[in-house]
Backbone as ProteinMPNN parsed JSONL, in Angstrom:
{"seq_chain_A": "XXXXXXXXXXXXXXXXXXXXXXXXXXXXXXXXXXXXXXXXXXXXXXXXXXXXXXXXXXXXXXXXXXXXXXXXXXXXXXXXXXXXXXXXXXXXXXXXXXXXXXXXXXXXXXXXXXXXXXXXXXXXXXXXXXXXXXXXXXXXXXXXXXXXXXXXXXXXXXXXXXXXXXXXXXXXXXXXXXXXXXXXXXXXXXXXXXXXXXXXXXXXXXXXXXXXXXXXXXXXXXXXXXX", "coords_chain_A": {"N_chain_A": [[94.153, 99.236, 131.812], [94.813, 99.201, 127.925], [92.458, 99.634, 125.482], [91.709, 97.832, 122.663], [90.761, 99.212, 120.517], [91.89, 101.622, 121.381], [94.432, 101.056, 120.827], [94.43, 101.08, 118.076], [93.572, 103.567, 117.402], [95.469, 105.107, 118.561], [97.864, 104.252, 117.099], [97.024, 104.81, 114.755], [97.153, 107.819, 114.67], [100.115, 108.087, 114.938], [101.022, 107.299, 112.44], [99.737, 109.168, 110.837], [101.243, 111.305, 109.835], [102.686, 110.199, 108.091], [103.707, 108.272, 105.086], [102.913, 105.676, 105.524], [100.854, 102.659, 105.879], [98.653, 100.923, 108.234], [99.015, 97.651, 109.133], [96.947, 95.237, 110.463], [97.849, 92.674, 112.301], [96.194, 89.97, 112.724], [96.255, 87.277, 113.175], [95.66, 84.089, 114.684], [93.909, 85.33, 116.475], [90.525, 85.915, 117.75], [87.801, 86.225, 115.998], [85.823, 88.363, 117.386], [88.073, 90.051, 118.517], [88.969, 90.908, 116.486], [86.958, 92.538, 115.001], [86.344, 94.252, 117.239], [89.14, 95.991, 116.821], [88.49, 96.848, 113.882], [86.205, 98.211, 114.582], [87.31, 100.472, 115.826], [88.134, 101.457, 113.389], [89.869, 100.435, 111.89], [90.879, 98.67, 108.698], [92.664, 97.19, 107.035], [93.87, 93.792, 107.657], [95.963, 91.033, 108.771], [96.834, 87.785, 107.849], [98.229, 84.528, 108.745], [97.551, 81.986, 107.731], [95.709, 80.282, 105.145], [93.492, 78.715, 105.777], [92.538, 79.808, 108.068], [92.087, 82.753, 107.464], [90.248, 82.396, 105.415], [87.998, 81.249, 107.149], [87.546, 83.315, 108.747], [86.604, 85.157, 107.359], [84.089, 85.51, 106.037], [82.654, 86.108, 108.206], [83.001, 88.596, 109.046], [82.855, 92.159, 108.231], [82.113, 93.141, 104.646], [84.017, 95.191, 103.684], [86.645, 94.755, 104.598], [90.17, 94.596, 104.261], [92.051, 91.97, 103.154], [95.353, 90.458, 103.924], [97.478, 88.36, 102.919], [100.199, 87.359, 105.065], [101.668, 85.075, 106.031], [103.81, 82.35, 104.969], [102.641, 80.925, 101.928], [101.393, 78.038, 100.407], [100.805, 76.357, 97.496], [98.817, 74.952, 97.241], [97.117, 75.854, 98.747], [96.114, 78.617, 97.906], [93.736, 78.515, 96.13], [91.814, 78.836, 98.09], [91.371, 81.334, 99.21], [91.498, 83.113, 97.048], [89.384, 84.253, 95.91], [88.721, 86.448, 97.51], [90.997, 87.881, 98.693], [92.958, 90.755, 99.204], [95.769, 91.396, 99.12], [98.793, 89.601, 98.586], [101.081, 89.151, 100.345], [103.458, 87.458, 100.563], [104.797, 86.209, 98.378], [107.035, 84.166, 96.912], [107.962, 82.599, 94.928], [108.212, 81.632, 91.259], [106.382, 79.692, 90.775], [104.299, 79.784, 92.733], [103.116, 82.096, 91.894], [102.17, 81.531, 89.575], [100.262, 79.886, 90.012], [98.711, 81.533, 91.744], [98.141, 83.386, 89.434], [96.356, 81.562, 87.991], [94.573, 80.876, 89.5], [93.169, 83.306, 89.924], [92.355, 83.963, 87.335], [90.17, 82.144, 87.425], [88.363, 83.377, 88.978], [88.101, 85.736, 87.759], [89.815, 88.042, 88.425], [92.16, 90.491, 89.021], [94.85, 89.725, 90.962], [96.512, 91.138, 93.454], [100.058, 91.432, 94.621], [102.888, 90.931, 96.971], [106.765, 90.618, 96.427], [108.192, 88.513, 98.537], [111.116, 88.985, 100.24], [114.134, 87.627, 101.459], [115.678, 88.793, 104.266], [116.614, 88.143, 106.814], [118.947, 87.216, 109.253], [118.233, 84.662, 110.111], [117.512, 81.325, 109.972], [114.697, 80.389, 109.705], [113.14, 81.967, 108.431], [111.397, 82.779, 105.043], [111.886, 83.548, 101.507], [112.963, 85.478, 99.024], [116.205, 86.059, 97.192], [117.756, 88.829, 95.503], [118.653, 88.343, 93.195], [117.212, 86.089, 92.613], [114.568, 87.346, 92.232], [115.242, 88.926, 90.178], [115.232, 86.743, 88.124], [113.095, 85.978, 87.929], [111.24, 87.941, 87.169], [112.175, 88.497, 84.58], [111.491, 86.256, 83.257], [110.037, 84.49, 80.577], [107.343, 83.086, 81.583], [106.575, 84.763, 83.387], [105.889, 87.152, 81.998], [103.902, 86.453, 80.649], [101.718, 86.311, 82.713], [98.567, 87.547, 83.492], [96.618, 88.0, 85.365], [97.881, 88.789, 87.964], [99.381, 91.042, 89.686], [102.192, 92.63, 90.534], [102.989, 94.729, 93.334], [105.099, 95.643, 95.002], [107.515, 94.887, 97.399], [108.388, 92.692, 100.463], [109.404, 91.928, 103.418], [110.891, 90.301, 106.352], [112.318, 91.091, 109.45], [115.628, 90.516, 111.373], [114.859, 88.959, 114.556], [116.137, 90.627, 116.851], [117.555, 93.141, 119.158], [119.269, 94.983, 118.241], [119.432, 98.051, 117.052], [121.023, 98.936, 114.909], [121.794, 96.791, 113.261], [118.796, 96.004, 112.563], [118.225, 98.259, 111.11], [120.01, 98.104, 108.936], [118.928, 95.963, 107.521], [116.204, 96.863, 106.872], [117.033, 98.879, 105.119], [118.377, 97.492, 103.449], [116.185, 96.132, 101.996], [114.76, 98.134, 101.221], [116.471, 99.026, 99.245], [116.328, 96.715, 97.349], [114.029, 97.032, 96.55], [113.827, 99.546, 94.944], [115.81, 98.838, 93.151], [114.595, 96.914, 91.683], [111.936, 98.44, 91.074], [113.522, 100.618, 89.293], [114.012, 98.981, 87.427], [112.093, 97.076, 86.379], [109.918, 98.041, 86.771], [109.528, 101.131, 85.933], [107.289, 103.075, 85.071], [105.335, 102.252, 86.675], [102.867, 103.292, 88.394], [101.715, 101.531, 90.59], [103.487, 99.61, 91.53], [104.836, 100.5, 94.374], [105.107, 99.577, 97.325], [106.533, 98.974, 100.17], [106.765, 96.505, 102.451], [107.389, 96.386, 105.621], [108.584, 96.041, 109.055], [107.429, 95.551, 112.399], [105.797, 95.079, 115.503], [107.957, 95.62, 117.303], [109.739, 97.081, 115.745], [108.664, 98.799, 114.137], [109.128, 101.667, 113.987], [111.892, 102.285, 113.059], [111.531, 100.924, 110.73], [109.804, 102.716, 109.583], [111.536, 105.034, 109.347], [113.183, 104.292, 107.422], [111.738, 103.609, 105.169], [109.386, 102.424, 104.928], [106.225, 101.653, 103.781], [103.879, 100.053, 104.897], [103.368, 98.794, 107.737], [103.326, 95.807, 109.372], [101.478, 94.975, 112.45], [101.157, 92.966, 115.401], [101.24, 92.376, 118.19], [101.26, 94.872, 119.387], [98.702, 95.552, 119.189], [96.819, 93.832, 119.703], [97.631, 92.501, 121.848], [99.261, 89.503, 123.376], [99.877, 86.927, 121.284], [97.947, 83.725, 120.696], [99.57, 80.981, 121.295], [99.112, 78.335, 120.963], [96.938, 78.194, 118.889], [98.764, 78.295, 116.707]], "CA_chain_A": [[94.862, 98.559, 130.461], [94.231, 100.139, 127.01], [91.389, 98.647, 124.659], [92.315, 97.393, 120.941], [90.15, 100.342, 119.756], [92.699, 102.686, 121.699], [95.595, 100.876, 120.301], [94.268, 101.311, 116.679], [93.418, 104.666, 117.158], [96.859, 105.688, 118.753], [98.637, 103.922, 115.671], [96.426, 105.876, 113.179], [97.609, 108.851, 115.0], [101.097, 107.969, 114.976], [101.122, 107.223, 111.229], [99.009, 110.386, 110.348], [101.683, 112.412, 108.893], [103.754, 109.569, 107.0], [103.323, 107.463, 103.652], [102.842, 104.223, 105.932], [99.381, 102.131, 106.742], [98.66, 99.955, 109.499], [98.218, 96.057, 108.978], [96.89, 94.794, 111.725], [97.851, 91.379, 112.342], [94.896, 89.243, 113.373], [96.598, 85.68, 113.17], [95.401, 83.325, 115.829], [93.168, 86.251, 117.007], [89.235, 85.732, 117.336], [86.797, 87.556, 115.45], [85.625, 89.261, 118.11], [88.701, 91.315, 118.69], [89.179, 91.87, 114.922], [85.896, 93.603, 115.09], [86.977, 95.541, 118.341], [90.014, 96.835, 115.819], [87.237, 97.443, 113.082], [85.122, 99.771, 115.313], [88.185, 101.474, 115.66], [88.354, 102.404, 112.062], [91.04, 99.613, 111.001], [90.148, 98.002, 107.822], [93.47, 95.85, 106.756], [94.17, 92.653, 108.714], [97.166, 90.174, 108.399], [96.765, 86.538, 108.521], [99.36, 83.784, 107.86], [97.016, 80.628, 107.328], [94.738, 80.479, 104.304], [92.261, 78.533, 106.46], [92.244, 80.753, 109.145], [91.785, 83.714, 107.095], [88.806, 81.981, 104.839], [87.151, 81.125, 108.365], [86.919, 84.523, 109.335], [86.359, 86.33, 106.201], [82.394, 85.539, 106.272], [82.266, 86.528, 109.715], [83.295, 90.283, 108.95], [82.143, 93.41, 107.242], [82.956, 93.062, 103.4], [84.981, 96.208, 103.196], [87.736, 94.344, 105.414], [91.358, 94.183, 103.571], [92.641, 90.725, 103.763], [96.475, 90.692, 103.585], [98.349, 86.99, 103.426], [101.455, 87.647, 105.317], [102.408, 83.864, 106.209], [104.156, 81.481, 103.782], [101.512, 80.359, 101.4], [101.549, 76.941, 99.779], [100.51, 76.442, 95.976], [97.718, 74.262, 97.056], [96.237, 77.012, 99.596], [95.61, 79.651, 97.211], [92.329, 78.374, 95.66], [90.996, 79.094, 99.205], [91.571, 82.769, 99.274], [91.872, 84.005, 95.797], [88.274, 85.384, 95.424], [88.742, 87.905, 98.301], [92.321, 88.55, 99.38], [93.065, 91.999, 99.08], [97.124, 91.554, 98.757], [99.138, 88.361, 99.242], [102.753, 89.789, 100.418], [104.483, 86.605, 100.702], [105.104, 85.621, 97.194], [108.555, 83.661, 97.074], [108.622, 81.798, 93.951], [107.572, 81.777, 90.312], [105.616, 78.585, 90.98], [103.276, 80.465, 93.763], [102.888, 83.257, 91.244], [101.442, 81.128, 88.441], [99.029, 79.441, 90.946], [97.655, 82.749, 91.817], [97.347, 83.514, 88.209], [95.404, 80.374, 87.695], [92.974, 81.272, 90.611], [92.938, 84.969, 89.554], [91.334, 83.692, 85.921], [88.815, 81.403, 87.739], [87.771, 84.391, 89.934], [88.303, 86.959, 86.923], [90.283, 89.482, 89.114], [93.576, 90.456, 89.16], [95.322, 89.363, 92.524], [97.863, 92.146, 94.128], [101.215, 90.609, 95.321], [104.629, 91.51, 97.025], [107.679, 89.75, 96.311], [108.887, 88.488, 99.916], [112.945, 88.807, 100.046], [114.972, 87.03, 102.574], [116.566, 89.816, 104.55], [117.15, 88.308, 108.105], [119.956, 86.393, 109.597], [117.388, 83.558, 110.872], [117.079, 79.948, 108.948], [113.158, 80.196, 109.724], [112.231, 82.963, 107.174], [110.954, 82.49, 103.861], [111.926, 84.701, 100.685], [113.878, 85.844, 97.426], [117.164, 87.152, 97.327], [117.712, 89.976, 94.452], [118.989, 87.458, 91.704], [116.358, 85.047, 92.113], [113.311, 87.899, 91.929], [115.322, 89.242, 88.552], [115.044, 85.81, 87.394], [111.379, 85.492, 87.809], [110.815, 89.053, 86.542], [112.774, 88.371, 83.359], [111.237, 85.148, 82.698], [108.937, 84.356, 79.771], [106.593, 82.564, 82.06], [106.316, 85.854, 84.071], [105.447, 88.033, 81.273], [102.627, 85.72, 80.255], [100.677, 86.553, 83.635], [97.694, 88.512, 83.316], [95.839, 88.075, 86.518], [98.682, 89.012, 88.809], [99.873, 92.274, 89.53], [103.219, 92.95, 91.477], [103.094, 95.782, 93.693], [106.131, 96.111, 95.859], [108.37, 94.055, 98.273], [107.968, 92.568, 101.582], [110.384, 91.217, 104.295], [111.003, 90.052, 107.96], [113.959, 91.49, 109.671], [115.595, 89.566, 112.283], [114.484, 89.267, 115.843], [116.958, 91.426, 117.571], [117.14, 94.405, 119.75], [120.128, 95.957, 117.542], [118.652, 98.672, 116.088], [121.792, 99.083, 113.83], [121.613, 95.68, 112.501], [117.85, 96.32, 112.106], [118.208, 99.275, 110.302], [120.813, 97.84, 107.787], [118.138, 94.984, 106.819], [115.201, 97.512, 106.257], [117.705, 99.69, 104.288], [118.506, 96.417, 102.005], [115.01, 95.761, 101.629], [114.46, 99.596, 100.628], [117.365, 98.963, 98.265], [115.758, 95.789, 96.65], [112.517, 97.649, 95.896], [114.482, 100.403, 94.397], [116.417, 98.184, 92.073], [113.365, 96.251, 90.954], [111.446, 99.527, 90.24], [114.058, 101.139, 88.302], [114.744, 98.173, 86.093], [111.093, 96.467, 85.86], [108.547, 99.286, 86.912], [109.545, 102.549, 85.818], [106.503, 103.795, 84.745], [104.127, 101.696, 86.913], [102.641, 103.799, 89.71], [101.139, 100.584, 91.264], [104.714, 99.446, 92.232], [105.137, 101.337, 95.538], [104.897, 99.398, 98.608], [107.687, 98.25, 100.836], [105.977, 96.037, 103.814], [108.486, 96.037, 106.763], [108.592, 96.861, 110.348], [106.214, 94.884, 113.341], [105.546, 95.597, 116.676], [109.168, 96.005, 118.134], [110.63, 97.655, 115.022], [108.254, 99.536, 113.146], [109.647, 103.07, 113.713], [112.846, 101.948, 112.49], [111.005, 100.582, 109.493], [109.144, 103.977, 108.7], [112.426, 105.662, 109.0], [113.671, 103.377, 106.344], [110.729, 104.093, 103.957], [108.202, 101.344, 105.19], [104.841, 101.92, 103.491], [103.143, 99.239, 105.21], [104.052, 97.89, 109.064], [102.45, 94.689, 110.255], [101.521, 95.025, 113.797], [100.079, 92.249, 116.101], [101.113, 92.076, 119.818], [101.036, 96.032, 120.113], [97.52, 96.131, 119.336], [95.837, 92.475, 120.322], [98.27, 91.645, 123.033], [100.199, 88.341, 122.966], [98.859, 85.559, 120.604], [97.777, 82.548, 121.514], [100.717, 80.297, 120.212], [98.395, 77.157, 120.586], [96.658, 78.044, 117.592], [99.977, 78.404, 115.604]], "C_chain_A": [[94.097, 99.222, 129.156], [93.562, 98.924, 126.133], [92.307, 98.299, 123.221], [91.68, 98.694, 120.337], [91.051, 101.65, 120.12], [93.794, 102.338, 120.791], [95.491, 101.398, 118.921], [94.351, 102.694, 116.425], [95.069, 105.407, 117.578], [98.044, 105.47, 117.864], [98.205, 104.854, 114.549], [97.125, 107.136, 113.486], [99.102, 108.977, 114.52], [101.454, 107.969, 113.431], [100.312, 108.447, 110.248], [100.095, 111.252, 109.553], [103.268, 111.683, 108.011], [102.837, 108.805, 105.695], [103.003, 106.364, 104.071], [101.373, 103.874, 106.511], [99.933, 101.045, 107.677], [98.065, 98.626, 108.87], [98.139, 95.479, 110.217], [96.713, 93.245, 111.606], [97.34, 90.594, 113.36], [95.032, 87.758, 113.556], [96.305, 85.572, 114.178], [94.355, 84.122, 116.775], [91.616, 85.914, 116.826], [88.669, 86.513, 116.689], [86.062, 88.659, 116.146], [86.442, 90.31, 118.528], [89.102, 91.704, 117.3], [87.975, 92.955, 114.942], [86.042, 94.749, 115.979], [87.945, 96.399, 117.462], [89.032, 97.227, 114.723], [86.495, 98.733, 113.725], [86.093, 100.752, 115.495], [88.478, 102.372, 114.737], [89.521, 101.668, 111.35], [90.319, 98.711, 110.092], [91.296, 97.027, 107.38], [93.876, 94.888, 107.982], [95.113, 91.627, 108.021], [96.966, 88.977, 108.815], [98.033, 85.989, 107.803], [99.145, 82.525, 107.838], [95.872, 80.813, 106.219], [93.554, 79.929, 105.071], [91.872, 79.187, 107.52], [91.418, 81.803, 108.435], [90.182, 83.382, 106.234], [87.988, 81.712, 106.047], [86.684, 82.27, 108.679], [86.422, 85.436, 108.442], [84.752, 86.823, 106.318], [81.938, 86.312, 107.195], [82.504, 88.25, 109.802], [82.932, 91.159, 107.785], [82.831, 93.042, 105.802], [84.047, 94.02, 102.968], [86.318, 95.993, 103.793], [88.91, 94.067, 104.071], [91.925, 93.074, 103.916], [94.124, 90.609, 103.372], [97.173, 89.254, 104.005], [99.646, 87.416, 103.541], [102.314, 86.37, 105.481], [103.006, 83.44, 104.722], [102.83, 80.783, 103.353], [101.82, 79.46, 100.222], [100.81, 77.026, 98.515], [98.645, 76.084, 96.377], [96.645, 74.758, 97.98], [95.325, 77.899, 98.915], [94.254, 79.711, 96.84], [91.234, 79.073, 96.939], [90.684, 80.523, 99.39], [91.624, 83.648, 98.137], [90.423, 84.933, 95.507], [88.249, 86.597, 96.137], [90.015, 88.296, 98.581], [92.685, 89.677, 98.539], [94.547, 91.984, 98.551], [97.836, 90.279, 99.27], [100.69, 88.78, 99.126], [103.535, 88.942, 100.473], [104.596, 85.792, 99.651], [106.666, 85.32, 97.212], [108.865, 82.84, 96.186], [107.643, 81.913, 92.51], [106.281, 80.769, 90.203], [104.116, 79.061, 91.42], [102.691, 81.319, 92.73], [101.992, 82.622, 89.966], [100.435, 80.498, 89.028], [98.182, 80.596, 91.116], [97.116, 83.324, 90.631], [96.257, 82.604, 87.495], [94.12, 80.864, 88.41], [92.535, 82.593, 90.212], [91.954, 84.699, 88.41], [90.305, 83.139, 86.686], [88.111, 82.405, 88.338], [87.469, 85.598, 88.945], [88.336, 88.136, 87.637], [91.78, 89.363, 89.067], [94.026, 90.642, 90.424], [96.739, 90.276, 92.413], [98.835, 91.228, 95.039], [102.433, 91.454, 95.485], [105.387, 90.333, 96.843], [108.259, 89.808, 97.815], [110.316, 88.379, 99.394], [113.137, 88.324, 101.491], [116.042, 88.045, 103.124], [117.225, 89.449, 106.017], [118.352, 87.251, 108.297], [119.309, 85.337, 110.689], [117.037, 82.608, 109.714], [115.606, 79.727, 108.958], [112.601, 81.186, 108.455], [112.195, 82.668, 105.893], [111.194, 83.61, 102.767], [113.213, 84.639, 99.665], [115.185, 86.225, 97.775], [116.786, 87.922, 95.775], [117.878, 88.995, 93.287], [117.88, 86.632, 91.386], [114.698, 85.961, 91.851], [113.81, 88.456, 90.286], [115.02, 88.24, 87.834], [113.508, 85.514, 87.073], [110.635, 86.713, 87.1], [111.127, 88.719, 85.083], [112.196, 87.201, 82.582], [110.1, 85.451, 81.849], [107.698, 84.161, 80.717], [105.758, 83.801, 83.018], [105.6, 86.941, 83.261], [104.321, 87.644, 80.676], [101.398, 86.025, 81.214], [99.892, 87.939, 83.486], [96.821, 88.972, 84.489], [96.525, 88.173, 87.736], [99.425, 90.254, 88.517], [100.879, 92.483, 90.795], [103.484, 94.373, 92.122], [104.07, 96.422, 94.298], [106.917, 94.73, 96.311], [107.811, 93.868, 99.754], [109.108, 91.897, 102.391], [110.316, 91.47, 105.829], [112.244, 90.254, 108.404], [114.299, 90.336, 110.912], [115.254, 89.941, 113.779], [115.493, 89.73, 116.572], [116.561, 92.628, 117.946], [118.127, 95.428, 119.0], [119.679, 96.662, 116.516], [119.952, 98.919, 114.735], [121.608, 98.026, 112.547], [120.133, 95.491, 111.544], [117.533, 97.41, 110.72], [118.939, 98.829, 108.782], [120.045, 96.891, 106.871], [116.987, 95.851, 106.3], [115.87, 98.263, 105.2], [118.053, 98.68, 102.978], [117.297, 96.063, 101.779], [114.47, 96.967, 100.669], [115.358, 99.628, 99.269], [116.917, 97.824, 96.911], [114.947, 96.681, 95.837], [112.817, 98.712, 94.735], [115.015, 100.049, 92.944], [115.265, 97.551, 91.166], [112.616, 97.372, 90.105], [112.18, 100.181, 89.244], [114.459, 100.492, 87.072], [113.352, 97.376, 85.732], [109.72, 97.029, 85.885], [108.724, 100.557, 86.837], [108.535, 103.311, 86.051], [105.238, 103.048, 85.467], [104.055, 102.165, 88.313], [101.948, 102.786, 90.716], [102.32, 100.017, 92.401], [105.176, 100.646, 93.28], [104.982, 100.949, 96.967], [106.101, 98.572, 98.96], [107.025, 97.949, 102.487], [107.127, 95.809, 104.545], [108.136, 96.564, 107.908], [107.513, 95.769, 111.043], [106.511, 95.87, 114.334], [106.74, 96.138, 117.523], [110.289, 96.814, 117.335], [110.024, 98.767, 114.169], [108.782, 101.075, 112.902], [110.916, 103.327, 113.068], [112.669, 101.76, 110.913], [110.7, 101.619, 108.578], [110.165, 104.816, 108.249], [113.257, 105.339, 107.522], [112.839, 103.241, 105.19], [109.698, 102.903, 103.912], [107.038, 101.816, 104.532], [103.74, 101.131, 104.088], [103.687, 98.315, 106.695], [103.059, 96.747, 109.57], [102.459, 94.457, 111.443], [100.658, 93.903, 114.78], [99.912, 92.654, 117.737], [100.905, 93.423, 120.273], [99.365, 96.269, 119.997], [96.434, 94.888, 119.863], [96.432, 92.014, 121.431], [98.802, 90.413, 122.14], [99.383, 87.516, 122.429], [98.959, 84.278, 121.438], [98.624, 81.539, 120.6], [100.074, 78.809, 120.189], [97.706, 76.827, 119.477], [97.388, 78.065, 116.56], [100.261, 76.891, 115.2]], "O_chain_A": [[92.969, 99.701, 129.268], [93.91, 97.745, 126.057], [93.479, 98.605, 123.005], [92.408, 99.203, 119.485], [91.033, 102.626, 119.371], [94.159, 103.191, 119.982], [96.39, 102.141, 118.528], [95.007, 103.138, 115.482], [95.65, 106.169, 116.805], [99.013, 106.227, 117.809], [98.873, 105.453, 113.706], [97.756, 107.612, 112.542], [99.372, 109.899, 113.75], [102.329, 108.793, 113.164], [100.401, 108.467, 109.02], [99.684, 111.895, 108.587], [104.301, 112.189, 107.573], [101.623, 108.833, 105.491], [102.675, 105.625, 103.143], [100.794, 104.55, 107.362], [101.034, 100.521, 107.847], [96.99, 98.51, 108.281], [99.103, 95.247, 110.947], [95.794, 92.656, 111.036], [97.767, 90.472, 114.508], [94.12, 87.065, 114.007], [96.44, 86.52, 114.951], [93.978, 83.562, 117.805], [91.335, 85.601, 115.669], [89.034, 87.686, 116.767], [85.736, 89.707, 115.589], [85.943, 91.377, 118.887], [89.548, 92.828, 117.069], [88.208, 94.163, 114.894], [85.917, 95.928, 115.65], [87.601, 97.573, 117.325], [88.79, 98.422, 114.89], [86.341, 99.889, 113.331], [85.753, 101.923, 115.328], [88.881, 103.529, 114.859], [90.084, 102.164, 110.375], [89.344, 98.057, 110.463], [90.892, 95.865, 107.329], [94.152, 95.301, 109.109], [95.027, 91.416, 106.811], [96.881, 88.803, 110.031], [98.681, 86.455, 106.866], [100.095, 81.745, 107.896], [95.026, 81.647, 106.543], [92.549, 80.64, 105.058], [90.699, 79.066, 107.872], [90.21, 81.865, 108.663], [89.17, 84.052, 106.443], [86.866, 82.143, 105.784], [85.482, 82.398, 108.908], [85.837, 86.456, 108.806], [84.286, 87.936, 106.562], [80.989, 87.089, 107.084], [82.079, 88.933, 110.734], [82.766, 90.814, 106.615], [84.006, 92.676, 105.79], [84.854, 93.756, 102.077], [87.171, 96.862, 103.614], [88.584, 93.442, 103.061], [92.387, 93.051, 105.057], [94.187, 90.68, 102.144], [97.408, 88.986, 105.184], [100.303, 87.797, 102.573], [103.504, 86.409, 105.168], [102.77, 83.993, 103.647], [102.073, 80.202, 104.131], [102.375, 79.887, 99.209], [100.038, 77.985, 98.508], [97.632, 76.668, 95.993], [95.519, 74.267, 98.044], [94.122, 78.013, 99.151], [93.565, 80.699, 97.096], [90.166, 79.651, 96.736], [89.546, 80.782, 99.78], [91.788, 84.859, 98.279], [90.408, 86.055, 95.0], [87.866, 87.655, 95.637], [90.008, 89.515, 98.755], [92.724, 89.59, 97.311], [94.678, 92.57, 97.477], [97.492, 89.871, 100.38], [101.365, 88.753, 98.097], [104.68, 89.394, 100.45], [104.507, 84.586, 99.881], [107.461, 86.21, 97.514], [109.915, 82.214, 96.326], [106.462, 82.24, 92.618], [105.277, 81.101, 89.574], [103.073, 78.862, 90.797], [101.466, 81.204, 92.725], [101.136, 83.34, 89.448], [99.423, 80.599, 88.334], [97.036, 80.629, 90.667], [95.954, 83.727, 90.57], [95.482, 82.955, 86.605], [93.006, 81.143, 87.967], [91.325, 82.819, 90.239], [90.814, 85.157, 88.485], [89.288, 83.826, 86.588], [86.905, 82.236, 88.154], [86.624, 86.422, 89.296], [87.481, 89.021, 87.672], [92.442, 88.325, 89.076], [93.672, 91.642, 91.049], [97.679, 90.179, 91.625], [98.469, 90.484, 95.95], [102.928, 92.285, 94.724], [104.923, 89.206, 97.019], [108.71, 90.846, 98.299], [110.641, 87.812, 98.351], [112.424, 88.596, 102.457], [117.135, 88.162, 102.569], [118.135, 90.139, 106.477], [118.604, 86.482, 107.369], [119.73, 85.185, 111.835], [116.419, 82.958, 108.709], [115.202, 78.847, 108.199], [111.66, 80.914, 107.709], [113.256, 82.159, 105.531], [110.7, 84.697, 103.067], [114.166, 83.86, 99.65], [115.254, 86.817, 98.852], [115.803, 87.661, 95.081], [117.003, 89.018, 92.421], [117.527, 86.404, 90.229], [113.755, 85.344, 91.354], [113.022, 88.445, 89.339], [114.485, 88.533, 86.765], [112.99, 84.929, 86.122], [109.563, 86.534, 86.523], [110.135, 88.683, 84.354], [112.377, 87.132, 81.366], [109.294, 86.347, 82.102], [106.917, 85.112, 80.686], [104.559, 83.744, 83.291], [104.742, 87.617, 83.83], [103.663, 88.524, 80.121], [100.251, 86.029, 80.768], [100.373, 89.068, 83.391], [96.373, 90.114, 84.583], [95.936, 87.698, 88.707], [99.971, 90.527, 87.449], [100.429, 92.503, 91.941], [104.168, 95.169, 91.478], [104.099, 97.652, 94.263], [106.901, 93.693, 95.648], [106.982, 94.635, 100.242], [109.806, 91.182, 101.673], [109.867, 92.456, 106.414], [113.218, 89.71, 107.884], [113.495, 89.496, 111.316], [115.362, 91.102, 114.172], [115.877, 88.748, 117.207], [115.611, 93.24, 117.46], [117.876, 96.63, 119.091], [119.507, 96.249, 115.369], [119.528, 99.07, 113.589], [121.382, 98.257, 111.359], [120.078, 95.076, 110.386], [116.828, 97.285, 109.718], [118.475, 99.174, 107.695], [120.302, 96.862, 105.668], [116.711, 95.581, 105.131], [115.182, 98.318, 104.181], [118.005, 99.018, 101.795], [117.443, 95.24, 100.875], [113.886, 96.792, 99.599], [114.935, 100.239, 98.288], [117.145, 98.077, 95.728], [115.166, 96.999, 94.668], [112.131, 98.733, 93.713], [114.797, 100.665, 91.901], [115.182, 97.8, 89.964], [112.581, 97.39, 88.875], [111.554, 100.389, 88.204], [114.983, 100.972, 86.067], [113.43, 96.918, 84.592], [108.713, 96.669, 85.275], [108.114, 101.257, 87.645], [108.549, 104.144, 86.957], [104.14, 103.187, 84.927], [104.768, 101.766, 89.234], [101.589, 103.31, 91.77], [102.212, 99.968, 93.627], [105.833, 101.613, 92.895], [104.751, 101.819, 97.806], [106.588, 97.69, 98.252], [106.845, 98.761, 103.395], [107.922, 94.987, 104.088], [107.392, 97.544, 107.904], [106.775, 95.148, 110.278], [107.111, 96.944, 114.277], [106.544, 97.016, 118.363], [111.365, 97.174, 117.811], [110.737, 99.566, 113.563], [108.83, 101.585, 111.782], [111.125, 104.423, 112.548], [113.389, 102.252, 110.044], [111.001, 101.7, 107.388], [110.092, 105.362, 107.148], [113.8, 106.154, 106.777], [113.332, 102.712, 104.193], [109.254, 102.512, 102.833], [106.864, 102.92, 105.047], [102.603, 101.51, 103.808], [104.335, 97.273, 106.596], [102.025, 97.038, 110.17], [103.368, 93.725, 111.835], [99.441, 94.075, 114.85], [98.922, 93.066, 118.341], [100.429, 93.532, 121.403], [98.827, 97.128, 120.696], [95.342, 95.153, 120.365], [95.859, 91.13, 122.069], [98.834, 90.248, 120.921], [98.272, 87.287, 122.906], [99.664, 83.916, 122.381], [98.392, 81.338, 119.408], [100.556, 78.052, 119.346], [97.663, 75.696, 118.993], [96.875, 77.883, 115.456], [101.134, 76.626, 114.373]]}, "name": "protein", "num_of_chains": 1, "seq": "XXXXXXXXXXXXXXXXXXXXXXXXXXXXXXXXXXXXXXXXXXXXXXXXXXXXXXXXXXXXXXXXXXXXXXXXXXXXXXXXXXXXXXXXXXXXXXXXXXXXXXXXXXXXXXXXXXXXXXXXXXXXXXXXXXXXXXXXXXXXXXXXXXXXXXXXXXXXXXXXXXXXXXXXXXXXXXXXXXXXXXXXXXXXXXXXXXXXXXXXXXXXXXXXXXXXXXXXXXXXXXXXXXX"}
């Protein structure tokens, strides 16, 4: 059986010739396993609960990049605002305004991705293109100084149908390009397309993903009792 460190190094080799980074999804996994991935050279980790991220953060080295990839409630932003590297799951203006408020408190600009709904599943969160445009055109958004939108994120349908997945990934890339051209034409920081997971990351990379979120292919199966 392969070690976590070997899995990390394998992914690093696979991604070596691409414009894509690995976000190791550490949700529900203990600090000991995250440290194994860290020892293998991994620095970016994804969590989907603010409380879990906050509990793990002080137990790991300070150069770990923490990515919030799960649905984030406004009342939980304050727990992660001082250290989170990237909030990938922004799906409302209200959430952006709360991130702004907490960013001001900690005197830092917090990087975010807009999460889009691309899957044919009712459980997924996210915006559609019209809603994203409404946010970015709003006066409220124009007043935000402690938030920086760096790209888009999406969760594809849980299916083995590669053509279906390819269409969803292409749709998200299209959303990214539309927003870049309209709102961020001269913003080099607007460059991220976070899509692809353990089962479909190769298709996502082919469609332009710059971040894949991989958990089970690194850490093994999650402990669902902790979710």
